[in-house]
Every structure is written in structure tokens, then in C-alpha cells.
mmCIF file of C-alpha atoms in Angstrom:
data_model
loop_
_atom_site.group_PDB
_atom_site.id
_atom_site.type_symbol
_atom_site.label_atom_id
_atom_site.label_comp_id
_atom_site.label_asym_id
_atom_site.label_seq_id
_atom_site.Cartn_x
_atom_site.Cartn_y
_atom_site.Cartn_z
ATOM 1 C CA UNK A 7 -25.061 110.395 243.240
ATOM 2 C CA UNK A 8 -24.179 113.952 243.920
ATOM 3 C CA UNK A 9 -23.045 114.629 240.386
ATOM 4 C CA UNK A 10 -25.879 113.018 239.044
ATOM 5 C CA UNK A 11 -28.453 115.286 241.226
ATOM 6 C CA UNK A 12 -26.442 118.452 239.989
ATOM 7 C CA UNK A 13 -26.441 116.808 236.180
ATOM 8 C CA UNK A 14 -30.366 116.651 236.869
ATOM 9 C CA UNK A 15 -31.231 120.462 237.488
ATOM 10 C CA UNK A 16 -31.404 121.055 233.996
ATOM 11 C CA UNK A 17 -34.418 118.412 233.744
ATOM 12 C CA UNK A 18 -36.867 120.459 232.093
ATOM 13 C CA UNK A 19 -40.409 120.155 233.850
ATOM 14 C CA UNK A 20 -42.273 121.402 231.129
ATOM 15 C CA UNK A 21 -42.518 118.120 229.420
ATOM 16 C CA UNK A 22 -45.535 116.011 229.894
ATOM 17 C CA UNK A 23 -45.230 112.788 232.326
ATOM 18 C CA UNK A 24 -45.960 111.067 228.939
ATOM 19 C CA UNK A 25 -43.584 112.430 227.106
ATOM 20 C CA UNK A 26 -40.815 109.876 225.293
ATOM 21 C CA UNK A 27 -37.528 110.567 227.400
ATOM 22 C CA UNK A 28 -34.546 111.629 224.823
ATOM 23 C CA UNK A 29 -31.042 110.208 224.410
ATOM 24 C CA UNK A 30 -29.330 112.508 227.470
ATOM 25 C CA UNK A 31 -32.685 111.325 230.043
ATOM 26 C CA UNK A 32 -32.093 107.754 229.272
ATOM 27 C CA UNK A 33 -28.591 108.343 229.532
ATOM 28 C CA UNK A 34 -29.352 109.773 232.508
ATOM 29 C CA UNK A 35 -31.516 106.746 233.642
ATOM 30 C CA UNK A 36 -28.198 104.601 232.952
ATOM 31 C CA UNK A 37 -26.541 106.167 235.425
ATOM 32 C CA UNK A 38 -28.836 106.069 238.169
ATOM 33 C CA UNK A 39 -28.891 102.311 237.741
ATOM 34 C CA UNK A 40 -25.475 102.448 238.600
ATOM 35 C CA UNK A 41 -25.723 103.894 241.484
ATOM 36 C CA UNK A 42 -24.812 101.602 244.666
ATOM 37 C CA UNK A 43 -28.250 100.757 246.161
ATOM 38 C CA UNK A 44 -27.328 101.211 249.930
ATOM 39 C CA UNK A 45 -28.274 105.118 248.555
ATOM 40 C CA UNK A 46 -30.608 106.835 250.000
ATOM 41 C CA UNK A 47 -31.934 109.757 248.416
ATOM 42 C CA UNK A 48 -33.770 112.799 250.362
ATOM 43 C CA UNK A 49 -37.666 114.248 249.168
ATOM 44 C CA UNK A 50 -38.360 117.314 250.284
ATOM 45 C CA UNK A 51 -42.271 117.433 250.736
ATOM 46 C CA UNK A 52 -44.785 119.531 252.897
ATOM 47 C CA UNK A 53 -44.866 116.765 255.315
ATOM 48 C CA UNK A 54 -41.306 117.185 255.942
ATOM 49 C CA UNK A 55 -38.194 115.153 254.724
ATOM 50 C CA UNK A 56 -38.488 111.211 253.131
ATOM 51 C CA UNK A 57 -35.312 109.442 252.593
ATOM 52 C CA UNK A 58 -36.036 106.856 249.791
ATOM 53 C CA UNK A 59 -33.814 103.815 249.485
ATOM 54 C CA UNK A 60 -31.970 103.980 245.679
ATOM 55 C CA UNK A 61 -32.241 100.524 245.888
ATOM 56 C CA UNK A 62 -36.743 100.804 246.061
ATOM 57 C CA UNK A 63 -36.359 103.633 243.171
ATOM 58 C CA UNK A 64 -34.268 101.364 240.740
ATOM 59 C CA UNK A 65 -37.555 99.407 240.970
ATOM 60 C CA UNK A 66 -39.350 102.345 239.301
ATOM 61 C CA UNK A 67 -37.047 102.206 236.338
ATOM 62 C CA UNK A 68 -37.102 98.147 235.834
ATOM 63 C CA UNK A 69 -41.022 97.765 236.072
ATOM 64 C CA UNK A 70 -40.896 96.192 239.160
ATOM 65 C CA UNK A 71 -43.222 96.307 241.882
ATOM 66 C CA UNK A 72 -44.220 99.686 243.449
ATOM 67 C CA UNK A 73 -43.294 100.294 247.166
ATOM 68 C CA UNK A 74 -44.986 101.974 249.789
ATOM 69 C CA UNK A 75 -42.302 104.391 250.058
ATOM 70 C CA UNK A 76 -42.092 105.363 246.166
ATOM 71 C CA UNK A 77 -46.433 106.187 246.731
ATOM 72 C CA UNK A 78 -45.673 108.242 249.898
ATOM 73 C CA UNK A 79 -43.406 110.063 248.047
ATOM 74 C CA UNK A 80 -44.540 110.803 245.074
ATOM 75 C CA UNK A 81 -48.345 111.393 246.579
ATOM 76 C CA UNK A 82 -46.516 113.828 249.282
ATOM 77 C CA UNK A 83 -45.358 115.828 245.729
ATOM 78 C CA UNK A 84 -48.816 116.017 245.014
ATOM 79 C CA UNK A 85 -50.081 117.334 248.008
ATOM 80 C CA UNK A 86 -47.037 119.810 247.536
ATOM 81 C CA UNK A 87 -48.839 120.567 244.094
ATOM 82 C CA UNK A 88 -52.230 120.988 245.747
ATOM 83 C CA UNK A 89 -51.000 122.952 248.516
ATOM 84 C CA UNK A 90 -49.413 125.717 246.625
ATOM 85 C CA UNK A 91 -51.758 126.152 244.409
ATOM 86 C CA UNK A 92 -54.604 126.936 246.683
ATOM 87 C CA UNK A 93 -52.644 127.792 249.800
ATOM 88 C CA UNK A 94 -49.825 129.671 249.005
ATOM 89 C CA UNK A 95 -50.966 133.015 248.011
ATOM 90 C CA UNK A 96 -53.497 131.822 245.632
ATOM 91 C CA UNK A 97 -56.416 133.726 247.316
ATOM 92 C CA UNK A 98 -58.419 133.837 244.060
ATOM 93 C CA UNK A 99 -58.209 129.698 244.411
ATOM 94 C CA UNK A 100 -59.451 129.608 247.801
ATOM 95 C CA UNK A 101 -61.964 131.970 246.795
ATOM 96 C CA UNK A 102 -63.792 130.520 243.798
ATOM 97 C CA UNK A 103 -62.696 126.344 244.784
ATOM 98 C CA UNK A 104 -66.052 125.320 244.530
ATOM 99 C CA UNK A 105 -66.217 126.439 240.622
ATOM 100 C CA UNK A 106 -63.078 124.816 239.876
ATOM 101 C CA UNK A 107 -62.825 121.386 239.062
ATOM 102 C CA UNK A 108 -59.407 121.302 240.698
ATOM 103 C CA UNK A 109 -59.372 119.734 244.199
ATOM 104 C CA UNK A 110 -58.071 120.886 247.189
ATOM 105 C CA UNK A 111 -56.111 117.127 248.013
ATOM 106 C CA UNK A 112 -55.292 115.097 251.126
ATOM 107 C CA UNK A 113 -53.384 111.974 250.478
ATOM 108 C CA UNK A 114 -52.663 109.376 253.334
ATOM 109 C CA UNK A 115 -49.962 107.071 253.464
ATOM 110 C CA UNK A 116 -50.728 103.155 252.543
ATOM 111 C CA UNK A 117 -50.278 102.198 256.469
ATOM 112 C CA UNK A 118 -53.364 104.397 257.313
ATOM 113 C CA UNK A 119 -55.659 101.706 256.056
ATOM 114 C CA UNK A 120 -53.502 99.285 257.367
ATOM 115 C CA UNK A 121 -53.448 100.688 260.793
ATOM 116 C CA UNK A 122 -57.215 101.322 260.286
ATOM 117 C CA UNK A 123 -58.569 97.957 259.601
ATOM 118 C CA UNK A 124 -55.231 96.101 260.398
ATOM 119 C CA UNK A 125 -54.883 92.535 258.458
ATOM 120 C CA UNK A 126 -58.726 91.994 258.612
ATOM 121 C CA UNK A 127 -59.117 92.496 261.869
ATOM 122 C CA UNK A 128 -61.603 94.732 263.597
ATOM 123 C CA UNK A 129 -61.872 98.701 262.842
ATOM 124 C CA UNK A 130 -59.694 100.494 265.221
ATOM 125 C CA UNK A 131 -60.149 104.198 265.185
ATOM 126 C CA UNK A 132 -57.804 104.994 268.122
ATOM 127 C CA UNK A 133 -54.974 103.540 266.260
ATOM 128 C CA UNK A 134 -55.165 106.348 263.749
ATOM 129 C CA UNK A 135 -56.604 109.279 265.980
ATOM 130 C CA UNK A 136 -53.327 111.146 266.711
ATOM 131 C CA UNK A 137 -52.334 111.149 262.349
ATOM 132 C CA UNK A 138 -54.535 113.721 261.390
ATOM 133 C CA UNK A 139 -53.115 115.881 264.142
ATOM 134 C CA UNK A 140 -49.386 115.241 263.958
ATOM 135 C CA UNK A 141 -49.732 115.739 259.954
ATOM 136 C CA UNK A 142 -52.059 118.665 260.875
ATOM 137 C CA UNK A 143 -54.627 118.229 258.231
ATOM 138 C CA UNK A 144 -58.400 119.650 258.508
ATOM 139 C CA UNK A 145 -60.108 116.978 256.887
ATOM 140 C CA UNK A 146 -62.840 119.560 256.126
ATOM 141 C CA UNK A 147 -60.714 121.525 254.432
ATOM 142 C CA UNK A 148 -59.785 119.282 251.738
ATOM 143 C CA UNK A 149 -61.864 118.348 248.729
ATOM 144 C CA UNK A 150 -60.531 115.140 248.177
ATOM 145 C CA UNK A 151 -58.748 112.706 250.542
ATOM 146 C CA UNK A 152 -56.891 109.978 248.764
ATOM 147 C CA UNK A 153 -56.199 106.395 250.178
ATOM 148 C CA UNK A 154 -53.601 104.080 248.430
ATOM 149 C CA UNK A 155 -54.606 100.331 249.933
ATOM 150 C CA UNK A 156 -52.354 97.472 249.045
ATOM 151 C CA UNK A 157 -54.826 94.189 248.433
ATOM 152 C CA UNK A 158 -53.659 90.778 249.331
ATOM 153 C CA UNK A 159 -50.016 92.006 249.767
ATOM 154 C CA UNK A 160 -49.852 91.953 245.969
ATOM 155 C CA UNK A 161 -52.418 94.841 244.858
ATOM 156 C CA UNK A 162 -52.355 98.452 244.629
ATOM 157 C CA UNK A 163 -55.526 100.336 244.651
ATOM 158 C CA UNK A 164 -56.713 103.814 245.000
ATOM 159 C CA UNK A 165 -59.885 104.706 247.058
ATOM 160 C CA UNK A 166 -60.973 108.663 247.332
ATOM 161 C CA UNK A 167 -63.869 110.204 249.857
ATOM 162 C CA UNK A 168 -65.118 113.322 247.513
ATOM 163 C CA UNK A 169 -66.543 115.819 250.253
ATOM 164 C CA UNK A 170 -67.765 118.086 247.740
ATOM 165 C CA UNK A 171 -69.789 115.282 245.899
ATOM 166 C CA UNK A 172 -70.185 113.169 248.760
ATOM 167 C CA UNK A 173 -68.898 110.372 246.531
ATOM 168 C CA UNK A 174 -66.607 107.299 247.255
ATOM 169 C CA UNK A 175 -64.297 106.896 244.650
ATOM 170 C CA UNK A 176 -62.819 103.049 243.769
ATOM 171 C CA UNK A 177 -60.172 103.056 241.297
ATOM 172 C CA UNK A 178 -58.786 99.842 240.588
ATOM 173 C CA UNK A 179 -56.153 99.088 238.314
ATOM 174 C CA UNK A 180 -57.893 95.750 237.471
ATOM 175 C CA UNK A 181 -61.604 96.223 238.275
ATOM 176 C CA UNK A 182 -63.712 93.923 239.448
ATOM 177 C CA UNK A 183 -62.337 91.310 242.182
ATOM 178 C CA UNK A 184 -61.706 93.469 245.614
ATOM 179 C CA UNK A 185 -64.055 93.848 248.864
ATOM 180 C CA UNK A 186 -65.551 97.360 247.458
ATOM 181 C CA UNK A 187 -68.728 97.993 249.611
ATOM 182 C CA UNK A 188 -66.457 96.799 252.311
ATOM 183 C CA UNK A 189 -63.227 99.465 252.485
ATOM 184 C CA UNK A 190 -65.412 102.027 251.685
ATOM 185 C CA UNK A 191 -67.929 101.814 254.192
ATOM 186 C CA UNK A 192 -64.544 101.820 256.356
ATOM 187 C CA UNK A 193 -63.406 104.412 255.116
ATOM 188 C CA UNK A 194 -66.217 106.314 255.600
ATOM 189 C CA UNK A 195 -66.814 105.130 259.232
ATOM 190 C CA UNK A 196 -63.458 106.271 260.152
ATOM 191 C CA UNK A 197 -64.169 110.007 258.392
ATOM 192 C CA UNK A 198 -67.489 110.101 260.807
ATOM 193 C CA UNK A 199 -65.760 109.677 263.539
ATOM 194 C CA UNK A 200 -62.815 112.079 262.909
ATOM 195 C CA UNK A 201 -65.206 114.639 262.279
ATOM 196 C CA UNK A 202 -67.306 113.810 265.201
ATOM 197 C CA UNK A 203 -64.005 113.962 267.596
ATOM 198 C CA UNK A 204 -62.417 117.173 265.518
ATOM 199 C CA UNK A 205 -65.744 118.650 264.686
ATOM 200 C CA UNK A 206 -68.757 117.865 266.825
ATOM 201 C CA UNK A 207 -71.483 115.611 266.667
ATOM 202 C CA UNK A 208 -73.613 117.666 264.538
ATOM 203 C CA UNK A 209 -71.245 117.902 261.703
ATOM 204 C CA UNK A 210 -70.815 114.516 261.491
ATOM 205 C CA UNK A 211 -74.628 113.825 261.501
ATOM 206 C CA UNK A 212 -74.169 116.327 258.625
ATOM 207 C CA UNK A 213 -72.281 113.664 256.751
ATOM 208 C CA UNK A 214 -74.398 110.276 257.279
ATOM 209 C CA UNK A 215 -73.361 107.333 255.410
ATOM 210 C CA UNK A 216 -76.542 106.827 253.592
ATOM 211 C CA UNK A 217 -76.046 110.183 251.830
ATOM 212 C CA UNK A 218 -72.435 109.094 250.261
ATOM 213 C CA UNK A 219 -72.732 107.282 247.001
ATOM 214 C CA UNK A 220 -70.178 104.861 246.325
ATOM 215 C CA UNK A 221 -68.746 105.169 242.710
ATOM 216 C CA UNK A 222 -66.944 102.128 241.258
ATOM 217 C CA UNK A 223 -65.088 103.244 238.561
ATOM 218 C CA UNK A 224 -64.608 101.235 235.878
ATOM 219 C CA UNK A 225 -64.096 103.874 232.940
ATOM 220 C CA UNK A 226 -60.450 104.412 233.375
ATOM 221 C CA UNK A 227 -57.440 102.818 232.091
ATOM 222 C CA UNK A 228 -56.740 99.463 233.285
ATOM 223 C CA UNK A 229 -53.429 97.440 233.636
ATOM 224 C CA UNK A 230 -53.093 94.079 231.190
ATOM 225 C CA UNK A 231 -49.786 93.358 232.803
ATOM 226 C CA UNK A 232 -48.870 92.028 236.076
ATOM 227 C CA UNK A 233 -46.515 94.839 237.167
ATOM 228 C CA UNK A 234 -47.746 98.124 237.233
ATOM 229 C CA UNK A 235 -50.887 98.452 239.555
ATOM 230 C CA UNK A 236 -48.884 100.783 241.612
ATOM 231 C CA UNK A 237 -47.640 102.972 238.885
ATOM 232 C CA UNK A 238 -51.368 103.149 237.991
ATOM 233 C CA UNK A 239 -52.664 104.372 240.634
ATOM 234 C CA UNK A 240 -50.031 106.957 241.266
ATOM 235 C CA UNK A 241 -51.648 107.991 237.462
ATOM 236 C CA UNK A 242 -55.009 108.194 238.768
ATOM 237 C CA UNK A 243 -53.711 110.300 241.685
ATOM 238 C CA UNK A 244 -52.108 112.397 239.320
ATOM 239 C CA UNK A 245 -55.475 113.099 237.297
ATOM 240 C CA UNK A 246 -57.119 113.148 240.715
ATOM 241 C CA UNK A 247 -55.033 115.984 241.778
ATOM 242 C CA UNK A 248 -54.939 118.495 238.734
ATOM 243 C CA UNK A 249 -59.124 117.805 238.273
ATOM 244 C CA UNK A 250 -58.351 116.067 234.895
ATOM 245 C CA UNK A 251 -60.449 113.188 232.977
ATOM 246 C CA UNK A 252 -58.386 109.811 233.843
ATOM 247 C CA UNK A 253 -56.983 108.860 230.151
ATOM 248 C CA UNK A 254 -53.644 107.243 229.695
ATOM 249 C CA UNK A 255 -52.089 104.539 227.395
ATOM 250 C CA UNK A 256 -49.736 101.412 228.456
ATOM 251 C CA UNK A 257 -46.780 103.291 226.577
ATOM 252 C CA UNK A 258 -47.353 106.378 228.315
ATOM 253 C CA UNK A 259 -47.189 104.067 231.711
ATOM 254 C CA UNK A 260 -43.940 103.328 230.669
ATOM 255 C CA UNK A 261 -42.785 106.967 229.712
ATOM 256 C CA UNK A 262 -44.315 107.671 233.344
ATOM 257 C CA UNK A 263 -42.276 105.105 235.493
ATOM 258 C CA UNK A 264 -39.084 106.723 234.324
ATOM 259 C CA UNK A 265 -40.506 110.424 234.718
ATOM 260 C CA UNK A 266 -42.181 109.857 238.458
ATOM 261 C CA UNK A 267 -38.352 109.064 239.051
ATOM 262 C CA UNK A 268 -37.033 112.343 238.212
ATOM 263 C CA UNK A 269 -39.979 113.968 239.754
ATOM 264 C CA UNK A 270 -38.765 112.195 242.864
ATOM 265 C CA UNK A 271 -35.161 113.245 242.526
ATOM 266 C CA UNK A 272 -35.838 116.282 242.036
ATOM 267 C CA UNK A 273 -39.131 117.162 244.073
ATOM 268 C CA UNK A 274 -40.603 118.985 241.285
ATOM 269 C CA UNK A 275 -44.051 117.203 238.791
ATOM 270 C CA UNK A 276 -44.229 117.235 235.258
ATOM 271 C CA UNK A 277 -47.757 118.080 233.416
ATOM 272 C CA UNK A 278 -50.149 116.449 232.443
ATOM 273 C CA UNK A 279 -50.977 116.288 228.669
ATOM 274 C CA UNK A 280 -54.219 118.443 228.067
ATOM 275 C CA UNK A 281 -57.368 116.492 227.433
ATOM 276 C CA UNK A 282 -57.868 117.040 224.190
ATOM 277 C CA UNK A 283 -54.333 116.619 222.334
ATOM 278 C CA UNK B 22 -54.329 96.052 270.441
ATOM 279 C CA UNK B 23 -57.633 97.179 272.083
ATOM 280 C CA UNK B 24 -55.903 99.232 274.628
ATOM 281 C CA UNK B 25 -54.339 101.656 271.965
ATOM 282 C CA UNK B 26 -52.320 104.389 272.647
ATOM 283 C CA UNK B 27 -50.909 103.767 275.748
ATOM 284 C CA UNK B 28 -49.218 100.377 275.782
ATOM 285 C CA UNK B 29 -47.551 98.764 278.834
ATOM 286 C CA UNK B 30 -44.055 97.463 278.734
ATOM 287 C CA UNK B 31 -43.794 94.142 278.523
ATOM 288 C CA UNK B 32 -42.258 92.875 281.700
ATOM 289 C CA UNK B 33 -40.341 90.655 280.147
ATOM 290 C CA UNK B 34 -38.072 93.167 278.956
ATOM 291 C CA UNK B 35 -38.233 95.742 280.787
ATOM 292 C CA UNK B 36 -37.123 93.769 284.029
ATOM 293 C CA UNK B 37 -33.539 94.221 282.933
ATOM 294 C CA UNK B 38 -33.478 97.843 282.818
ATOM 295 C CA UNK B 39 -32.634 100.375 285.277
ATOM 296 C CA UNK B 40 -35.378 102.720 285.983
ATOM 297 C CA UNK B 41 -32.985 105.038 287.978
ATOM 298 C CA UNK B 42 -31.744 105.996 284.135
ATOM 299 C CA UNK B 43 -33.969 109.668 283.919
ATOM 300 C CA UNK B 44 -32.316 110.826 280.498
ATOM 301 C CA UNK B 45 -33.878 107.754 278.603
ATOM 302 C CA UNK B 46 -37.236 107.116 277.198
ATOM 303 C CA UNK B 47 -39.419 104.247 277.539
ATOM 304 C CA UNK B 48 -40.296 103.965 273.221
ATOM 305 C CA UNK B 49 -42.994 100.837 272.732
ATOM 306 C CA UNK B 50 -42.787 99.427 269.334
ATOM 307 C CA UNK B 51 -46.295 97.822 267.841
ATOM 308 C CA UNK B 52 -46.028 96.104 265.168
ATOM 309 C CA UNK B 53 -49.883 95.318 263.218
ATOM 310 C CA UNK B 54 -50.797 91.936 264.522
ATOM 311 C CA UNK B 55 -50.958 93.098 268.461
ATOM 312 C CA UNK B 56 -47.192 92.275 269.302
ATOM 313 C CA UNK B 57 -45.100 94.804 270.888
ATOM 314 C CA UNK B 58 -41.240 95.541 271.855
ATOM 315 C CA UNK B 59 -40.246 98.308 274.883
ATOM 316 C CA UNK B 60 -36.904 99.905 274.323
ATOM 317 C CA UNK B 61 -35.220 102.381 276.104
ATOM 318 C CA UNK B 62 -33.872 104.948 274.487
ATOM 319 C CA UNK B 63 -31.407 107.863 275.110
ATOM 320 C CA UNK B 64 -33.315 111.264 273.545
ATOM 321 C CA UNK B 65 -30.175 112.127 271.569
ATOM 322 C CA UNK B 66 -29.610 108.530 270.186
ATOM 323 C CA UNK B 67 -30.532 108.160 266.721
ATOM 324 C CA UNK B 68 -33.736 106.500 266.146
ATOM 325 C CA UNK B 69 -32.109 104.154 263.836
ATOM 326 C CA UNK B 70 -30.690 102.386 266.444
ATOM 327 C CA UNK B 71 -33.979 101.254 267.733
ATOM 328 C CA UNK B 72 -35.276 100.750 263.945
ATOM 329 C CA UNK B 73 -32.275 98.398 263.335
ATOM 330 C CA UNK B 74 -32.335 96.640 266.738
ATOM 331 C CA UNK B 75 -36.348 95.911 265.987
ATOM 332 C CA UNK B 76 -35.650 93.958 262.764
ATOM 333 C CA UNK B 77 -32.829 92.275 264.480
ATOM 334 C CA UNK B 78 -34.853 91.021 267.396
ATOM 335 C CA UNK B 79 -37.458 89.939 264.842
ATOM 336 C CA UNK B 80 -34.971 87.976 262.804
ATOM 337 C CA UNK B 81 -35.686 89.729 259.537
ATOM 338 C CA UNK B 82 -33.630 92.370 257.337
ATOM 339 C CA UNK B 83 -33.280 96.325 257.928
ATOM 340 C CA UNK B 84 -35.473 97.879 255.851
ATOM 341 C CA UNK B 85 -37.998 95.039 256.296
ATOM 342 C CA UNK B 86 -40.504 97.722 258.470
ATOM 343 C CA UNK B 87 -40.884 100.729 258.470
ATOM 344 C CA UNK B 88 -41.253 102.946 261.289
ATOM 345 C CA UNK B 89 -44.173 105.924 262.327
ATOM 346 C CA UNK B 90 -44.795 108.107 264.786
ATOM 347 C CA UNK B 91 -48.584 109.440 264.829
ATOM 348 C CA UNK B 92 -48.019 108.499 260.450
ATOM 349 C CA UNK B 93 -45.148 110.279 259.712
ATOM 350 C CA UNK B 94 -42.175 108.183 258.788
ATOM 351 C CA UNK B 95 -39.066 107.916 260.937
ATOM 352 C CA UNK B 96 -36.070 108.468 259.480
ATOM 353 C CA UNK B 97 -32.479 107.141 260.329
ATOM 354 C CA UNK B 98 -31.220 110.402 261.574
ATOM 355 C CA UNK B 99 -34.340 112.016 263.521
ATOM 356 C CA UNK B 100 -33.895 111.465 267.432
ATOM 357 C CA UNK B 101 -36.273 110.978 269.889
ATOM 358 C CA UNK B 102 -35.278 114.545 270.807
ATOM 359 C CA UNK B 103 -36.449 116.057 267.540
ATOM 360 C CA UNK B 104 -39.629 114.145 267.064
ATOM 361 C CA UNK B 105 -40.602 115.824 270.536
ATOM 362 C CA UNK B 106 -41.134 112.508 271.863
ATOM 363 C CA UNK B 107 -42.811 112.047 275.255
ATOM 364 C CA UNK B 108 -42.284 108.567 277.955
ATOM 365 C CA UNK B 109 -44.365 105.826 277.063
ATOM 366 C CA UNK B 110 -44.643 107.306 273.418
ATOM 367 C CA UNK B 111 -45.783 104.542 271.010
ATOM 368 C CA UNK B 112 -43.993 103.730 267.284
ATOM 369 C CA UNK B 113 -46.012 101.564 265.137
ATOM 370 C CA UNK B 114 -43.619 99.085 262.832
ATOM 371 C CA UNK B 115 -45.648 98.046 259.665
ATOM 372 C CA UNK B 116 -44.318 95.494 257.253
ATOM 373 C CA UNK B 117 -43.056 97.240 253.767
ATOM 374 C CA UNK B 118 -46.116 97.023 251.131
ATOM 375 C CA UNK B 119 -44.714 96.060 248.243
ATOM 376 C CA UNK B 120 -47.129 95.657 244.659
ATOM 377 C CA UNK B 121 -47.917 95.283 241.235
ATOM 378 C CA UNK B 122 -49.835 92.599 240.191
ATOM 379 C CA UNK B 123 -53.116 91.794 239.385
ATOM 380 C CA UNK B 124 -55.252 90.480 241.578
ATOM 381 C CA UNK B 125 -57.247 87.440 240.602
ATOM 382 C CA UNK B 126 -58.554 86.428 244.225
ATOM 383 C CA UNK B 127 -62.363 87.309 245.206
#
């Protein structure tokens, strides 16, 4: 594994996430897959180290299904992404963010939902008090918070409170069939009372429910196979992140999978294509 | 489950134990449906003792659940120690969320 992490520094980033991978990266791919699974392999994110399992990876790289751990690590590269860019020196960022179209992001792991709303049981707001604290994060601060939800134990979605719109986004893989009105008025209970707690009652009269608009959005790509939901809506996080129209083809899904691997191994993103190529 | 933050030990378990012991932690473990474990654990011992132990007792795989403190992940090495953990701290175990298909249900 070591050799191959060494063999991987000259990975060149420059490419797009779409890009077709050439004879030495899918060489390269070959000899991950050989790798024993029992692995482990270490992301270094703002949020601190996440050791990955080889054996979840792999999954990337045989269109399997998408784990929790592979989102969480790969969303904690975009918050990475988001971070430096606006944090990190950037003081012109900081300065004119609300005429950029680039977001300041959040992203929350899949078990904040779960932990929120549990397995259909009632909304518990204690149970996810202390996260926001421990993973110090200003919700007020951010733009846009992301929340990956796994549906029926089978489903990845992506759902996305816009403070600066005061829009809900819903961006499902396959449109149409989940409980929307119902995880985003959640979701937007549970922001209403963080900011109440963090931020005083009369900011969080500031952001009443009835003045969020919930956005369903149905003009994005959408999967036709019965694998890739999760590799979707790290996509959509992607476009999310860098303020870019949501436009992607099944091929490029596949060019992704193997890409969002490297990006993992080596805790570095590729680029996006530009709209208009 | 109502309760929150600060669960009791279950006596069941923690009748065996020796309270005298001042260098170990009482850890609860919740897992999503309102069940939850008490372990005690040395501050120095490495958490994935008490991650492995947890799947054992539940009869299911390591690797099976996956383990936060406040939402950040636990890994193998990190100690009670370097998480800054407190008596009577809390882990939450979910089950690994695992997906990719459609989904055709209402």
C-alpha cells in the first residue's frame, strides 16, 4: 500500500473528475484492487483524521454500493475545498461572498439525520446538540449546509438548507418517491432550534419556516441504474460546493467513481469541467 | 432515548464492576433504537477495544457500527485520553449506511 501511495504523488490534479483515466491510472486502479482489504487507509481532512477501510474503497472502483464512510470522506475534502478558499487567507472571498456564486459549505455526516429523526421515530434535538460544537461549526457562517440521508437503508440522497436564499434544496438521484415535505421541514426545525440555543431567540424568529421555500429539484442528472445513488450525490455535492450548474453524464459517473478514489488517497479534488465545454 | 445526554448505567452490568477503580471511565454506548451498553474503560486503552467488544456483545461483525463522539468518528487508535473524554461520557453506535439503489417505495 505504501508503494502504491508514493507511486500516486505524481497523480496530476489538474484533470477534470470526468476525465477518461489513461493506461498508468488504470494500472494504477489494478493495483489497489490488490491490495489486502483488512487496509485501512488514513484522510487527512479539517475535521481531523478518517481511517477508511480498503476493503469499503474497493467498492468505489467495482460500482458497488456507496458507504457512509466513502461520503464522510470525500464531503470532509470538500469542506477542506470550501474552507481554504474563503478562510485561509482569502480575505477578498470573505469580503465580496455574497456576489459570488461560490458557497461558503457545511457538510454533516449521514448519522446526523439519523441521530436527528432516528428510524422514524420522534425528532430529538438533544441527541445532536453537542455536534455542532465538538465539530465547531457556526451554522451562520456557512452558506450552504449539506445533508447526505440514506432512504430505506438502500437510498442515497442529498438535502441542502441555502441560508442565503432561504431555500431547501432536494436532490434526489431518482426523483420522485421519498417523504420530501417531511425531512425538510426536519431539517429545518432542527436549524431553528440550533440557532435559537447558539444564537438567541430573535435570530431564529429571523428565520421562520414559512419564509423557506422548499425546492425539489428535478433538473439534474438522474441515475438509470441501480448502483450509483451515492456516487451521485457526492456529484451534486461537488457542483454544490464550487457554485456550478449540476450537469453530468452516466460515463462521466463512471470516470468519477475511479477519480473520487484517488481524491481520497490522496486528500487532494480534481476540477470540475467548466460549464460550457 | 428521551433522557439524552446523560444516560444511566444499566445495572445489569455495571453490578460487576469495581467502583473503587478511579483511573477508569464509565463510557455508555447508545446505539439508535434506545438500547445502551456501559463499559468501563481505562483512559489510555484504545478505544477499539470497546468498539470491538460492542459488536461482539451484539453478535454481529467489527466494522458492523460505527462509533461517534458528539459526530466525529472514533477511530481504532484514539483513547479516551485524547478525545478529552469526561465520566459518564456518551458514544453513539450507528449501524453502517450502506447504498445505491433506486428507490421504488412511496
Amino acid at each position: 500500500m505504501k508503494t502504491l501511495l508514493k507511486s500516486l504523488k505524481s497523480l496530476d490534479f489538474s484533470k477534470t473528475l470526468f476525465t477518461p483515466l489513461d493506461e498508468q491510472e488504470e494500472k494504477w486502479i489494478e493495483i489497489f484492487l490488490q491490495q489486502s482489504s483488512e487496509n485501512k487507509v488514513t484522510l487527512l481532512s479539517p475535521g481531523g483524521k478518517l481511517q477508511i477501510p480498503v476493503e469499503e474503497l474497493k467498492l468505489l472502483v467495482q460500482d458497488g454500493w456507496i458507504t457512509d464512510i466513502v461520503i464522510d470522506g470525500y464531503l470532509s475534502l470538500l469542506i477542506g475545498e470550501s474552507d481554504s478558499f474563503f478562510i485561509a487567507g482569502n480575505t477578498t472571498a470573505s469580503e465580496i461572498r455574497d456576489v459570488l456564486f461560490r458557497p461558503h459549505i457545511f457538510a454533516f455526516s449521514p448519522f446526523f439525520y439519523t441521530r436527528l429523526c432516528g428510524s422514524g421515530e420522534e425528532f430529538d434535538f438533544a441527541g445532536v446538540r453537542q455536534w455542532t460544537v465538538a465539530s465547531k461549526i457556526d451554522v451562520l457562517q456557512r452558506d450552504l449546509l449539506l445533508f447526505p440521508i440514506l432512504h430505506s437503508k438502500v437510498h442515497w440522497f442529498l438535502t441542502c438548507l441555502d441560508l442565503r436564499t432561504r431555500k431547501v434544496l432536494f436532490l434526489d438521484p431518482y426523483p420522485g418517491r421519498l417523504p420530501v415535505k417531511e425531512v425538510c421541514s426536519n431539517l429545518l426545525r432542527w436549524l431553528i432550534n440550533e440557532v435559537s440555543e447558539k444564537y438567541g431567540e430573535t435570530k431564529a424568529r429571523d428565520l421562520e419556516p414559512s419564509g423557506w421555500r422548499i425546492v425539489n429539484c428535478f433538473d439534474i442528472p438522474s441515475q438509470r441504474d441501480t448502483n450509483n445513488c451515492g456516487v451521485y450525490l457526492l456529484l451534486f455535492a461537488h457542483h454544490l460546493e464550487q457554485g456550478r450548474v449540476i450537469n453530468f453524464t452516466q460515463e462521466d459517473v463512471s470516470n468519477a467513481r475511479k477519480r473520487i478514489l484517488f481524491s481520497i488517497l490522496s486528500s487532494k479534488l480534481y476540477t470540475l469541467p467548466d460549464d460550457f465545454s | 432515548m428521551m433522557e439524552g445526554l446523560k444516560a444511566e448505567p444499566s445495572t445489569a452490568m455495571s453490578g460487576s464492576l469495581e467502583p473503587s477503580d478511579e483511573s477508569k471511565l464509565q463510557i455508555t454506548v447508545r446505539d439508535g433504537e434506545g438500547g445502551q451498553m456501559t463499559f468501563r474503560v481505562r483512559k489510555s486503552t484504545k478505544l477499539k477495544k470497546l468498539m470491538s467488544n460492542y459488536c461482539e456483545k451484539q453478535g454481529v461483525a467489527y466494522g458492523t457500527y460505527r462509533f461517534t463522539l458528539d459526530g466525529k468518528r472514533i477511530n481504532e487508535n484514539d483513547t479516551a485520553e485524547t478525545l478529552q473524554m469526561e465520566d459518564g461520557d456518551c458514544i453513539d453506535a450507528f449501524l453502517y449506511q450502506q447504498g445505491g439503489a433506486r428507490c421504488e417505495s412511496e
